[in-house]
Amino acid sequence: MAVIECNDVSIRYITGDLKAIGLKEYVLRHLTHNYHVKEFWADRHISFKLEKGDMLGIIGTNGAGKSTLLKAITGIMLPVEGNVKIHGKIAALLELASGFDDEMTVKENTYLRGAFLGYSRQFIDEKYEEIIRFAELEEFQDYMFKQLSSGMKSRLAFAIACLVNPDILILDEVLSVGDGAFRKKSGDKMKEIMESGVTGLLVSHIVGQIRENCTKILWLDHGKQVLFSDDVDFICDAYEEFLHTKKLPKNEEDLKKLAEGFMIRTEKERKAKQEKETKKLEKILEQGESQSAIDAAIKILQKNRPELLREIPETSANEADHK
């Protein structure tokens, strides 16, 4: 049985000028059939299924409909067409600042957010120290939430969502929060969660995060489903080339061309970087004093082309290591 199933899901926004013209003018225009509304389809005919343990990466440029789709899956929005079937308890991080009260302390907000997620006070009592420790907020428990930096708020939201053992975890651009150390810790936590069998959805503009964490991928563009696949690396290659060329694939052949184009382009970039390093080596050797120039060249090789060190006399390499 699928844990998440989206069947031909379409979500529509309706906009008009009621706020601009006021209620009285709206009634008059409505009576004279002079009031018009505009329809905007944020998502159109989206379909996919996820089994237990799947991690879905959702990619697409701004305005693709990614966040709107997540809101439909969590029940915040209802599809105009199609349906979403969910089997399991959801923990979602859609807007990191939502579900918190600026005038309450960090500790009080931890219990508040836990209550929003459907967890009992006893459960949060048991998990509280673990949540605060993971969020690295031990010294800020009695601070007002409004006194925290945006990074601290994000860490707390992430910690609460990840440490309450959900069946389904939904993350919208949250693995990039905090500094480098916390990003690594949050990434490691995601891997741990996925290995426990949790089903997840991750929206991210960082393609490397999708490659590293996801087993399936959904590509959206202006509300339309480009494709749904389990060949994550191949689709990521095609998507990265799409970001470079702005040419949306229409069929399998177009996807292959994009993926091949990405490989060719990245190889050219690698060779260009290698050539730049080679010229840097030549300049060092030509301008520097004999031994110091050689030592500097060896250090560059150690960093960029370690396989070439086999051709360098062992004594020279050892001398460079000790400098």
Coordinates of C-alpha atoms in Angstrom, one line a residue:
M1 CA 0.0 0.0 0.0
A2 CA 1.3 3.4 -1.0
V3 CA 2.1 5.8 1.9
I4 CA 1.5 8.9 -0.2
E5 CA -0.6 8.9 -3.4
C6 CA -1.4 11.9 -5.5
N7 CA -4.0 11.2 -8.2
D8 CA -4.3 13.9 -10.9
V9 CA -4.0 16.7 -8.3
S10 CA -4.8 20.2 -9.5
I11 CA -4.8 23.3 -7.3
R12 CA -6.2 26.7 -8.3
Y13 CA -6.0 30.2 -6.9
I14 CA -8.8 32.7 -7.6
T15 CA -7.9 36.4 -7.5
G16 CA -10.1 39.4 -8.0
D17 CA -10.3 43.1 -7.0
L18 CA -12.7 42.9 -4.0
K19 CA -10.1 44.2 -1.5
A20 CA -9.3 47.1 -3.8
I21 CA -12.8 48.2 -4.6
G22 CA -14.6 47.5 -1.3
L23 CA -17.8 45.6 -0.5
K24 CA -20.3 48.2 -1.8
E25 CA -18.6 48.5 -5.2
Y26 CA -18.2 44.7 -5.4
V27 CA -22.0 44.3 -4.9
L28 CA -22.8 46.9 -7.6
R29 CA -20.4 45.3 -10.1
H30 CA -21.6 41.8 -9.2
L31 CA -25.2 42.9 -9.9
T32 CA -24.2 44.4 -13.2
H33 CA -22.0 41.5 -14.1
N34 CA -19.0 43.8 -14.2
Y35 CA -16.9 41.9 -11.6
H36 CA -14.3 39.6 -13.0
V37 CA -12.0 37.1 -11.3
K38 CA -8.8 35.5 -12.5
E39 CA -7.8 31.8 -12.2
F40 CA -4.3 30.7 -11.6
W41 CA -3.5 27.0 -11.6
A42 CA -0.5 26.5 -9.3
D43 CA -0.4 22.8 -10.0
R44 CA -2.1 20.9 -12.8
H45 CA -2.5 17.1 -13.1
I46 CA 0.2 15.9 -10.7
S47 CA 0.3 12.2 -10.1
F48 CA 2.8 9.9 -8.2
K49 CA 3.0 7.3 -5.5
L50 CA 5.5 6.8 -2.7
E51 CA 6.1 3.6 -0.7
K52 CA 7.4 3.3 2.8
G53 CA 11.0 4.4 3.0
D54 CA 11.0 6.4 -0.3
M55 CA 12.5 9.9 -0.3
L56 CA 11.1 12.1 -3.0
G57 CA 13.0 15.1 -4.2
I58 CA 10.9 17.8 -5.8
I59 CA 12.7 20.1 -8.2
G60 CA 11.7 23.1 -10.3
T61 CA 12.4 26.8 -10.6
N62 CA 10.6 29.4 -8.6
G63 CA 6.8 29.3 -9.4
A64 CA 6.9 25.7 -10.4
G65 CA 4.2 24.8 -7.8
K66 CA 6.5 22.8 -5.4
S67 CA 5.4 24.4 -2.1
T68 CA 1.7 24.5 -3.1
L69 CA 1.9 20.8 -3.7
L70 CA 3.3 20.2 -0.3
K71 CA 0.5 22.2 1.3
A72 CA -2.0 19.9 -0.5
I73 CA -0.2 16.8 0.8
T74 CA -0.3 18.1 4.4
G75 CA -3.9 19.0 4.1
I76 CA -3.4 22.8 4.3
M77 CA -5.0 23.2 0.9
L78 CA -7.6 21.0 -0.9
P79 CA -7.2 20.1 -4.6
V80 CA -9.8 21.5 -6.9
E81 CA -9.4 18.3 -9.0
G82 CA -8.0 14.9 -8.1
N83 CA -7.2 13.7 -4.6
V84 CA -4.3 13.0 -2.2
K85 CA -4.3 9.8 -0.1
I86 CA -2.1 9.7 3.0
H87 CA -1.4 6.7 5.3
G88 CA 0.6 7.8 8.4
K89 CA 1.4 10.7 10.7
I90 CA 3.0 13.7 9.0
A91 CA 5.6 16.2 10.4
A92 CA 6.1 19.1 8.0
L93 CA 8.5 22.0 7.8
L94 CA 6.9 24.2 5.2
E95 CA 7.4 27.7 6.6
L96 CA 10.0 27.6 9.3
A97 CA 8.6 30.5 11.3
S98 CA 5.1 29.2 11.4
G99 CA 3.6 27.6 14.5
F100 CA 5.7 29.7 16.9
D101 CA 4.8 32.7 19.1
D102 CA 7.3 35.5 19.3
E103 CA 6.2 36.5 22.8
M104 CA 6.8 33.0 24.2
T105 CA 10.1 31.5 25.3
V106 CA 12.0 28.8 23.4
K107 CA 10.9 26.2 25.9
E108 CA 7.2 27.2 25.6
N109 CA 7.4 27.3 21.8
T110 CA 8.9 23.8 21.8
Y111 CA 5.7 22.5 23.5
L112 CA 3.5 24.7 21.4
R113 CA 5.0 23.4 18.1
G114 CA 4.8 19.8 19.4
A115 CA 1.1 20.3 20.2
F116 CA 0.5 21.5 16.6
L117 CA 2.2 18.3 15.4
G118 CA -0.2 16.3 17.5
Y119 CA 2.1 15.1 20.3
S120 CA 1.2 14.9 24.0
R121 CA 2.9 16.9 26.7
Q122 CA 4.3 13.7 28.1
F123 CA 5.9 12.9 24.8
I124 CA 7.5 16.3 24.5
D125 CA 8.7 16.0 28.2
E126 CA 10.6 12.9 27.2
K127 CA 12.0 14.5 24.0
Y128 CA 12.6 18.0 25.2
E129 CA 16.3 17.8 26.2
E130 CA 17.1 15.9 23.0
I131 CA 15.3 18.6 20.9
I132 CA 17.1 21.5 22.6
R133 CA 20.5 19.7 22.4
F134 CA 20.1 18.9 18.7
A135 CA 19.1 22.5 18.0
E136 CA 22.1 23.8 20.0
L137 CA 19.9 26.1 22.1
E138 CA 20.8 24.9 25.6
E139 CA 21.8 28.4 26.6
F140 CA 18.7 30.1 25.1
Q141 CA 15.8 28.1 26.5
D142 CA 14.4 31.0 28.5
Y143 CA 14.9 33.6 25.7
M144 CA 11.9 35.0 24.0
F145 CA 11.5 33.5 20.5
K146 CA 11.7 36.9 18.9
Q147 CA 15.2 37.3 20.3
L148 CA 16.5 34.4 18.3
S149 CA 18.2 34.7 15.0
S150 CA 16.5 33.2 11.9
G151 CA 19.1 30.4 12.0
M152 CA 18.3 29.5 15.6
K153 CA 14.5 29.5 14.8
S154 CA 15.2 27.2 11.8
R155 CA 17.3 24.8 13.9
L156 CA 14.5 24.5 16.5
A157 CA 11.8 23.9 13.9
F158 CA 14.0 21.2 12.2
A159 CA 14.9 19.5 15.5
I160 CA 11.2 19.3 16.6
A161 CA 10.1 17.9 13.3
C162 CA 12.9 15.3 13.0
L163 CA 13.0 14.1 16.6
V164 CA 9.3 13.2 17.0
N165 CA 9.4 10.0 14.9
P166 CA 6.9 10.8 12.1
D167 CA 5.7 8.3 9.5
I168 CA 6.1 11.0 6.8
L169 CA 8.5 13.9 6.9
I170 CA 8.1 16.9 4.6
L171 CA 10.9 19.5 4.2
D172 CA 10.7 22.6 2.2
E173 CA 14.1 24.3 1.7
V174 CA 15.3 23.5 5.3
L175 CA 18.4 21.4 4.9
S176 CA 20.3 24.6 4.1
V177 CA 19.6 26.3 7.4
G178 CA 22.3 27.1 9.9
D179 CA 26.0 27.1 9.5
G180 CA 28.1 24.5 7.7
A181 CA 28.4 22.3 10.8
F182 CA 24.6 22.3 11.4
R183 CA 23.9 21.6 7.7
K184 CA 26.1 18.5 8.0
K185 CA 24.4 17.4 11.2
S186 CA 20.9 18.0 9.7
G187 CA 21.9 16.0 6.6
D188 CA 23.2 13.1 8.8
K189 CA 20.0 13.2 10.7
M190 CA 18.0 13.0 7.5
K191 CA 19.9 9.9 6.5
E192 CA 19.3 8.3 9.9
I193 CA 15.6 9.0 9.6
M194 CA 15.3 7.6 6.1
E195 CA 17.2 4.4 7.1
S196 CA 14.5 4.0 9.8
G197 CA 11.8 3.6 7.1
V198 CA 10.3 7.1 7.2
T199 CA 8.8 8.3 3.9
G200 CA 10.0 11.8 3.0
L201 CA 9.5 14.7 0.6
L202 CA 12.3 17.3 0.1
V203 CA 12.0 20.5 -1.8
S204 CA 15.4 22.1 -2.5
H205 CA 17.1 24.3 -5.0
I206 CA 20.4 22.7 -4.1
V207 CA 20.6 19.8 -6.6
G208 CA 23.4 18.1 -4.7
Q209 CA 21.0 17.6 -1.7
I210 CA 18.5 15.9 -4.0
R211 CA 21.2 13.6 -5.4
E212 CA 22.5 12.7 -2.0
N213 CA 19.2 12.2 -0.1
C214 CA 16.5 11.1 -2.5
T215 CA 15.5 7.8 -4.1
K216 CA 12.8 9.3 -6.4
I217 CA 12.4 12.6 -8.1
L218 CA 9.5 14.8 -9.3
W219 CA 10.2 17.7 -11.7
L220 CA 7.6 20.5 -11.9
D221 CA 7.6 23.5 -14.2
H222 CA 5.0 26.3 -14.0
G223 CA 2.6 23.9 -12.2
K224 CA 3.0 21.1 -14.7
Q225 CA 4.5 17.7 -14.1
V226 CA 7.6 17.3 -16.3
L227 CA 8.3 13.8 -15.0
F228 CA 8.4 11.5 -12.0
S229 CA 11.2 9.0 -11.9
D230 CA 13.5 6.8 -9.7
D231 CA 16.6 7.6 -11.8
V232 CA 17.6 10.5 -9.6
D233 CA 21.1 11.1 -11.0
F234 CA 20.0 11.1 -14.6
I235 CA 17.2 13.5 -14.0
C236 CA 19.4 15.8 -11.9
D237 CA 21.9 15.9 -14.8
A238 CA 19.2 16.9 -17.2
Y239 CA 17.7 19.4 -14.8
E240 CA 21.1 21.1 -14.2
E241 CA 21.6 21.4 -17.9
F242 CA 18.0 22.8 -18.2
L243 CA 19.0 25.5 -15.7
H244 CA 21.9 26.3 -18.0
T245 CA 20.0 26.2 -21.3
K246 CA 16.4 27.0 -20.3
K247 CA 15.2 24.3 -22.7
L248 CA 12.5 22.3 -21.2
P249 CA 12.5 18.6 -22.3
K250 CA 9.4 17.4 -24.2
N251 CA 10.3 13.7 -24.5
E252 CA 12.9 11.1 -23.5
E253 CA 15.2 12.1 -26.3
D254 CA 15.3 15.6 -25.0
L255 CA 16.1 14.4 -21.5
K256 CA 19.0 12.3 -22.9
K257 CA 20.4 15.3 -24.8
L258 CA 20.2 17.5 -21.7
A259 CA 21.9 14.9 -19.5
E260 CA 24.6 14.4 -22.1
G261 CA 25.0 18.1 -22.5
F262 CA 25.6 18.4 -18.7
M263 CA 28.3 15.7 -18.8
I264 CA 30.1 17.4 -21.7
R265 CA 29.9 20.8 -20.1
T266 CA 31.1 19.7 -16.7
E267 CA 34.0 17.8 -18.3
K268 CA 35.0 20.9 -20.2
E269 CA 34.9 22.9 -17.0
R270 CA 37.0 20.3 -15.3
K271 CA 39.6 20.4 -18.1
A272 CA 39.6 24.2 -18.0
K273 CA 40.3 24.2 -14.3
Q274 CA 43.0 21.6 -14.7
E275 CA 44.6 23.7 -17.4
K276 CA 44.5 26.8 -15.2
E277 CA 46.2 24.8 -12.4
T278 CA 48.9 23.6 -14.9
K279 CA 49.7 27.2 -15.9
K280 CA 49.9 28.1 -12.3
L281 CA 52.4 25.3 -11.7
E282 CA 54.5 26.5 -14.7
K283 CA 54.5 30.1 -13.4
I284 CA 55.6 28.9 -10.0
L285 CA 58.4 26.8 -11.4
E286 CA 59.6 29.6 -13.8
Q287 CA 59.6 32.4 -11.3
G288 CA 60.4 30.8 -8.0
E289 CA 63.7 29.7 -6.5
S290 CA 64.6 26.2 -7.4
Q291 CA 63.7 24.1 -4.3
S292 CA 60.9 26.4 -3.0
A293 CA 59.2 26.4 -6.4
I294 CA 59.3 22.6 -6.5
D295 CA 57.9 22.3 -3.0
A296 CA 55.1 24.7 -3.9
A297 CA 54.3 22.8 -7.0
I298 CA 54.2 19.5 -5.1
K299 CA 51.7 21.0 -2.6
I300 CA 49.4 22.0 -5.5
L301 CA 49.7 18.5 -6.9
Q302 CA 48.8 17.0 -3.6
K303 CA 45.6 19.1 -3.5
N304 CA 44.5 18.8 -7.2
R305 CA 46.3 15.9 -8.9
P306 CA 47.6 13.5 -6.2
E307 CA 47.9 10.7 -8.8
L308 CA 50.8 12.5 -10.4
L309 CA 52.9 12.4 -7.3
R310 CA 54.0 8.9 -8.2
E311 CA 56.3 10.5 -10.8
I312 CA 57.9 12.8 -8.2
P313 CA 61.0 11.6 -6.3
E314 CA 60.0 10.5 -2.8
T315 CA 62.5 12.7 -1.1
S316 CA 61.1 15.9 -2.7
A317 CA 57.5 14.9 -1.7
N318 CA 58.6 14.2 1.8
E319 CA 60.4 17.5 2.1
A320 CA 57.2 19.3 0.9
D321 CA 55.1 17.4 3.5
H322 CA 57.3 18.7 6.3
K323 CA 57.1 22.3 5.3

